């Protein structure tokens, strides 16, 4: 079954994104390595997951934004997170370190994301592991995603189409 993917942008950025010239916003580079929880890229809602999460959590977030339909290239190479253990194994494989789960909050995923970007075009967190582990003490990585989502950092592997009315 084909998934409905959407991406929300500020109205003033819509035309750039639709023409394939828009970039994802970069956070302050000076703090990035110390305080990176999520990778940078184009964040996609899967079948309305983000829109549902916003209801009652952050209703005002949509102000000034428009919704674009997104389509992934057929050959996109996504790291799809199906289980927490799979994520932990990939973390160790790419960083050479065990993920320390003794601290409830960890902000330094920069090295992991950088290495992941060398091998993949993006990543996807499926709904089942998100809901199952989002509140695990010592493992808040999934919680930061808010819902089932896709993050694509390779701009060549994503196209944006019509604006949702």
PDB file of C-alpha atoms in Angstrom:
ATOM      1  CA  UNK A   1       0.000   0.000   0.000  1.00  0.00           C
ATOM      2  CA  UNK A   2       1.371   3.388  -0.986  1.00  0.00           C
ATOM      3  CA  UNK A   3       1.764   5.800   1.887  1.00  0.00           C
ATOM      4  CA  UNK A   4       0.560   9.379   1.871  1.00  0.00           C
ATOM      5  CA  UNK A   5       3.582  11.567   2.643  1.00  0.00           C
ATOM      6  CA  UNK A   6       3.323  15.253   3.485  1.00  0.00           C
ATOM      7  CA  UNK A   7       5.793  18.009   4.335  1.00  0.00           C
ATOM      8  CA  UNK A   8       4.831  21.307   5.970  1.00  0.00           C
ATOM      9  CA  UNK A   9       6.697  24.500   5.038  1.00  0.00           C
ATOM     10  CA  UNK A  10       6.423  28.211   5.683  1.00  0.00           C
ATOM     11  CA  UNK A  11       4.297  29.834   2.979  1.00  0.00           C
ATOM     12  CA  UNK A  12       7.216  31.953   1.808  1.00  0.00           C
ATOM     13  CA  UNK A  13       9.344  28.832   1.141  1.00  0.00           C
ATOM     14  CA  UNK A  14       6.700  26.870  -0.760  1.00  0.00           C
ATOM     15  CA  UNK A  15       7.738  27.912  -4.284  1.00  0.00           C
ATOM     16  CA  UNK A  16      11.424  27.161  -3.665  1.00  0.00           C
ATOM     17  CA  UNK A  17      10.593  23.699  -2.388  1.00  0.00           C
ATOM     18  CA  UNK A  18       8.259  22.949  -5.302  1.00  0.00           C
ATOM     19  CA  UNK A  19      10.977  23.990  -7.791  1.00  0.00           C
ATOM     20  CA  UNK A  20      13.464  21.657  -6.116  1.00  0.00           C
ATOM     21  CA  UNK A  21      15.637  24.495  -4.873  1.00  0.00           C
ATOM     22  CA  UNK A  22      14.658  24.589  -1.245  1.00  0.00           C
ATOM     23  CA  UNK A  23      16.881  23.236   1.469  1.00  0.00           C
ATOM     24  CA  UNK A  24      16.067  22.096   4.923  1.00  0.00           C
ATOM     25  CA  UNK A  25      16.847  24.603   7.603  1.00  0.00           C
ATOM     26  CA  UNK A  26      20.122  24.190   9.414  1.00  0.00           C
ATOM     27  CA  UNK A  27      20.248  24.822  13.112  1.00  0.00           C
ATOM     28  CA  UNK A  28      23.037  26.794  14.752  1.00  0.00           C
ATOM     29  CA  UNK A  29      26.195  24.853  13.830  1.00  0.00           C
ATOM     30  CA  UNK A  30      28.079  25.911  16.983  1.00  0.00           C
ATOM     31  CA  UNK A  31      25.706  23.948  19.203  1.00  0.00           C
ATOM     32  CA  UNK A  32      24.803  21.178  16.793  1.00  0.00           C
ATOM     33  CA  UNK A  33      27.330  18.576  17.888  1.00  0.00           C
ATOM     34  CA  UNK A  34      26.423  18.936  21.562  1.00  0.00           C
ATOM     35  CA  UNK A  35      22.666  19.183  21.236  1.00  0.00           C
ATOM     36  CA  UNK A  36      21.539  17.064  18.307  1.00  0.00           C
ATOM     37  CA  UNK A  37      18.661  14.725  18.983  1.00  0.00           C
ATOM     38  CA  UNK A  38      17.157  14.400  15.501  1.00  0.00           C
ATOM     39  CA  UNK A  39      18.841  14.441  12.090  1.00  0.00           C
ATOM     40  CA  UNK A  40      18.467  17.380   9.745  1.00  0.00           C
ATOM     41  CA  UNK A  41      16.454  16.865   6.620  1.00  0.00           C
ATOM     42  CA  UNK A  42      13.024  17.126   5.088  1.00  0.00           C
ATOM     43  CA  UNK A  43      10.622  15.719   7.675  1.00  0.00           C
ATOM     44  CA  UNK A  44       7.665  13.816   6.292  1.00  0.00           C
ATOM     45  CA  UNK A  45       4.404  12.883   7.924  1.00  0.00           C
ATOM     46  CA  UNK A  46       3.308   9.325   7.122  1.00  0.00           C
ATOM     47  CA  UNK A  47      -0.425   8.906   6.501  1.00  0.00           C
ATOM     48  CA  UNK A  48      -1.268  11.960   8.621  1.00  0.00           C
ATOM     49  CA  UNK A  49       0.816  10.935  11.657  1.00  0.00           C
ATOM     50  CA  UNK A  50       2.238  14.444  12.251  1.00  0.00           C
ATOM     51  CA  UNK A  51      -1.075  16.158  11.683  1.00  0.00           C
ATOM     52  CA  UNK A  52      -2.749  13.862  14.232  1.00  0.00           C
ATOM     53  CA  UNK A  53       0.038  14.471  16.755  1.00  0.00           C
ATOM     54  CA  UNK A  54      -0.356  18.240  16.423  1.00  0.00           C
ATOM     55  CA  UNK A  55      -4.028  18.067  17.438  1.00  0.00           C
ATOM     56  CA  UNK A  56      -4.091  18.960  21.100  1.00  0.00           C
ATOM     57  CA  UNK A  57      -0.288  19.029  21.393  1.00  0.00           C
ATOM     58  CA  UNK A  58       0.796  21.998  19.307  1.00  0.00           C
ATOM     59  CA  UNK A  59      -2.165  23.374  17.363  1.00  0.00           C
ATOM     60  CA  UNK A  60      -0.524  26.733  16.617  1.00  0.00           C
ATOM     61  CA  UNK A  61       2.412  25.070  14.817  1.00  0.00           C
ATOM     62  CA  UNK A  62       0.479  25.055  11.515  1.00  0.00           C
ATOM     63  CA  UNK A  63       0.046  28.843  11.465  1.00  0.00           C
ATOM     64  CA  UNK A  64       1.777  30.333   8.429  1.00  0.00           C
ATOM     65  CA  UNK A  65       2.529  26.933   6.929  1.00  0.00           C
ATOM     66  CA  UNK A  66       1.287  25.070   3.876  1.00  0.00           C
ATOM     67  CA  UNK A  67       1.251  21.344   3.253  1.00  0.00           C
ATOM     68  CA  UNK A  68       3.047  19.800   0.288  1.00  0.00           C
ATOM     69  CA  UNK A  69       2.644  16.283  -1.007  1.00  0.00           C
ATOM     70  CA  UNK A  70       5.948  14.398  -1.036  1.00  0.00           C
ATOM     71  CA  UNK A  71       7.061  11.481  -3.177  1.00  0.00           C
ATOM     72  CA  UNK A  72      10.200   9.420  -2.621  1.00  0.00           C
ATOM     73  CA  UNK A  73      12.303   8.141  -5.506  1.00  0.00           C
ATOM     74  CA  UNK A  74      11.972   4.394  -6.021  1.00  0.00           C
ATOM     75  CA  UNK A  75      15.654   3.781  -5.331  1.00  0.00           C
ATOM     76  CA  UNK A  76      15.819   5.758  -2.074  1.00  0.00           C
ATOM     77  CA  UNK A  77      17.936   4.014   0.540  1.00  0.00           C
ATOM     78  CA  UNK A  78      16.181   4.507   3.879  1.00  0.00           C
ATOM     79  CA  UNK A  79      17.305   3.163   7.218  1.00  0.00           C
ATOM     80  CA  UNK A  80      13.930   1.893   8.433  1.00  0.00           C
ATOM     81  CA  UNK A  81      13.767   1.478  12.205  1.00  0.00           C
ATOM     82  CA  UNK A  82      11.631  -1.580  12.864  1.00  0.00           C
ATOM     83  CA  UNK A  83      12.797  -2.333  16.413  1.00  0.00           C
ATOM     84  CA  UNK A  84      14.667  -0.647  19.233  1.00  0.00           C
ATOM     85  CA  UNK A  85      17.330  -3.364  19.093  1.00  0.00           C
ATOM     86  CA  UNK A  86      17.877  -2.742  15.384  1.00  0.00           C
ATOM     87  CA  UNK A  87      18.446   0.947  16.174  1.00  0.00           C
ATOM     88  CA  UNK A  88      20.875   0.109  19.004  1.00  0.00           C
ATOM     89  CA  UNK A  89      22.778  -2.305  16.736  1.00  0.00           C
ATOM     90  CA  UNK A  90      23.081   0.323  13.982  1.00  0.00           C
ATOM     91  CA  UNK A  91      24.224   2.915  16.526  1.00  0.00           C
ATOM     92  CA  UNK A  92      27.002   0.585  17.697  1.00  0.00           C
ATOM     93  CA  UNK A  93      27.929  -0.420  14.133  1.00  0.00           C
ATOM     94  CA  UNK A  94      28.339   3.190  13.001  1.00  0.00           C
ATOM     95  CA  UNK A  95      29.830   4.786  16.119  1.00  0.00           C
ATOM     96  CA  UNK A  96      31.716   1.846  17.609  1.00  0.00           C
ATOM     97  CA  UNK A  97      30.023   2.565  20.950  1.00  0.00           C
ATOM     98  CA  UNK A  98      27.215   1.102  22.984  1.00  0.00           C
ATOM     99  CA  UNK A  99      24.391   3.556  23.547  1.00  0.00           C
ATOM    100  CA  UNK A 100      24.494   4.496  27.230  1.00  0.00           C
ATOM    101  CA  UNK A 101      20.950   4.070  28.504  1.00  0.00           C
ATOM    102  CA  UNK A 102      21.804   4.992  32.114  1.00  0.00           C
ATOM    103  CA  UNK A 103      20.973   8.653  31.534  1.00  0.00           C
ATOM    104  CA  UNK A 104      17.369   9.537  30.712  1.00  0.00           C
ATOM    105  CA  UNK A 105      18.258  12.247  28.222  1.00  0.00           C
ATOM    106  CA  UNK A 106      20.975  12.218  25.593  1.00  0.00           C
ATOM    107  CA  UNK A 107      21.607  15.079  23.189  1.00  0.00           C
ATOM    108  CA  UNK A 108      24.715  14.031  21.261  1.00  0.00           C
ATOM    109  CA  UNK A 109      23.540  11.984  18.304  1.00  0.00           C
ATOM    110  CA  UNK A 110      25.545  14.097  15.852  1.00  0.00           C
ATOM    111  CA  UNK A 111      28.221  11.446  15.215  1.00  0.00           C
ATOM    112  CA  UNK A 112      25.582   8.770  14.629  1.00  0.00           C
ATOM    113  CA  UNK A 113      23.596  10.942  12.203  1.00  0.00           C
ATOM    114  CA  UNK A 114      26.733  11.978  10.331  1.00  0.00           C
ATOM    115  CA  UNK A 115      27.749   8.339   9.817  1.00  0.00           C
ATOM    116  CA  UNK A 116      24.183   7.355   8.905  1.00  0.00           C
ATOM    117  CA  UNK A 117      24.163  10.045   6.207  1.00  0.00           C
ATOM    118  CA  UNK A 118      27.225   8.439   4.609  1.00  0.00           C
ATOM    119  CA  UNK A 119      25.270   5.215   3.995  1.00  0.00           C
ATOM    120  CA  UNK A 120      21.615   6.234   3.630  1.00  0.00           C
ATOM    121  CA  UNK A 121      19.430   8.874   1.961  1.00  0.00           C
ATOM    122  CA  UNK A 122      17.184   9.159   4.998  1.00  0.00           C
ATOM    123  CA  UNK A 123      15.618   7.262   7.839  1.00  0.00           C
ATOM    124  CA  UNK A 124      12.166   6.199   8.913  1.00  0.00           C
ATOM    125  CA  UNK A 125      10.818   5.363  12.341  1.00  0.00           C
ATOM    126  CA  UNK A 126       7.854   3.015  12.099  1.00  0.00           C
ATOM    127  CA  UNK A 127       4.825   3.442  14.321  1.00  0.00           C
ATOM    128  CA  UNK A 128       5.172   0.206  16.318  1.00  0.00           C
ATOM    129  CA  UNK A 129       8.671   0.769  17.782  1.00  0.00           C
ATOM    130  CA  UNK A 130       7.877   4.450  18.342  1.00  0.00           C
ATOM    131  CA  UNK A 131       4.837   3.770  20.508  1.00  0.00           C
ATOM    132  CA  UNK A 132       6.408   0.770  22.225  1.00  0.00           C
ATOM    133  CA  UNK A 133       9.631   2.540  23.298  1.00  0.00           C
ATOM    134  CA  UNK A 134       9.046   6.304  23.210  1.00  0.00           C
ATOM    135  CA  UNK A 135       8.947   6.555  27.015  1.00  0.00           C
ATOM    136  CA  UNK A 136      11.728   4.075  27.842  1.00  0.00           C
ATOM    137  CA  UNK A 137      13.898   5.500  30.623  1.00  0.00           C
ATOM    138  CA  UNK A 138      17.391   6.047  29.245  1.00  0.00           C
ATOM    139  CA  UNK A 139      16.213   5.888  25.668  1.00  0.00           C
ATOM    140  CA  UNK A 140      14.401   9.035  24.610  1.00  0.00           C
ATOM    141  CA  UNK A 141      15.515   9.022  20.971  1.00  0.00           C
ATOM    142  CA  UNK A 142      12.174   7.792  19.638  1.00  0.00           C
ATOM    143  CA  UNK A 143      10.252  10.237  21.854  1.00  0.00           C
ATOM    144  CA  UNK A 144      11.859  13.172  20.030  1.00  0.00           C
ATOM    145  CA  UNK A 145      10.304  12.059  16.745  1.00  0.00           C
ATOM    146  CA  UNK A 146       6.752  12.650  18.072  1.00  0.00           C
ATOM    147  CA  UNK A 147       5.216  10.061  15.717  1.00  0.00           C
ATOM    148  CA  UNK A 148       5.916   7.730  12.793  1.00  0.00           C
ATOM    149  CA  UNK A 149       8.001   9.878  10.443  1.00  0.00           C
ATOM    150  CA  UNK A 150      10.546   9.929   7.661  1.00  0.00           C
ATOM    151  CA  UNK A 151      13.537  12.255   7.499  1.00  0.00           C
ATOM    152  CA  UNK A 152      15.214  12.593   4.081  1.00  0.00           C
ATOM    153  CA  UNK A 153      18.544  14.398   3.824  1.00  0.00           C
ATOM    154  CA  UNK A 154      19.370  13.516   0.211  1.00  0.00           C
ATOM    155  CA  UNK A 155      17.403  16.162  -1.725  1.00  0.00           C
ATOM    156  CA  UNK A 156      17.731  14.187  -4.968  1.00  0.00           C
ATOM    157  CA  UNK A 157      15.605  11.373  -3.536  1.00  0.00           C
ATOM    158  CA  UNK A 158      12.474  13.395  -2.827  1.00  0.00           C
ATOM    159  CA  UNK A 159      10.021  15.358  -4.946  1.00  0.00           C
ATOM    160  CA  UNK A 160       7.335  17.725  -3.789  1.00  0.00           C
ATOM    161  CA  UNK A 161       4.113  18.127  -5.681  1.00  0.00           C
ATOM    162  CA  UNK A 162       0.831  19.939  -5.361  1.00  0.00           C
ATOM    163  CA  UNK A 163      -0.108  22.019  -2.408  1.00  0.00           C
ATOM    164  CA  UNK A 164      -2.778  20.337  -0.338  1.00  0.00           C
ATOM    165  CA  UNK A 165      -5.952  22.436  -0.253  1.00  0.00           C
TER     166      UNK A 165
END
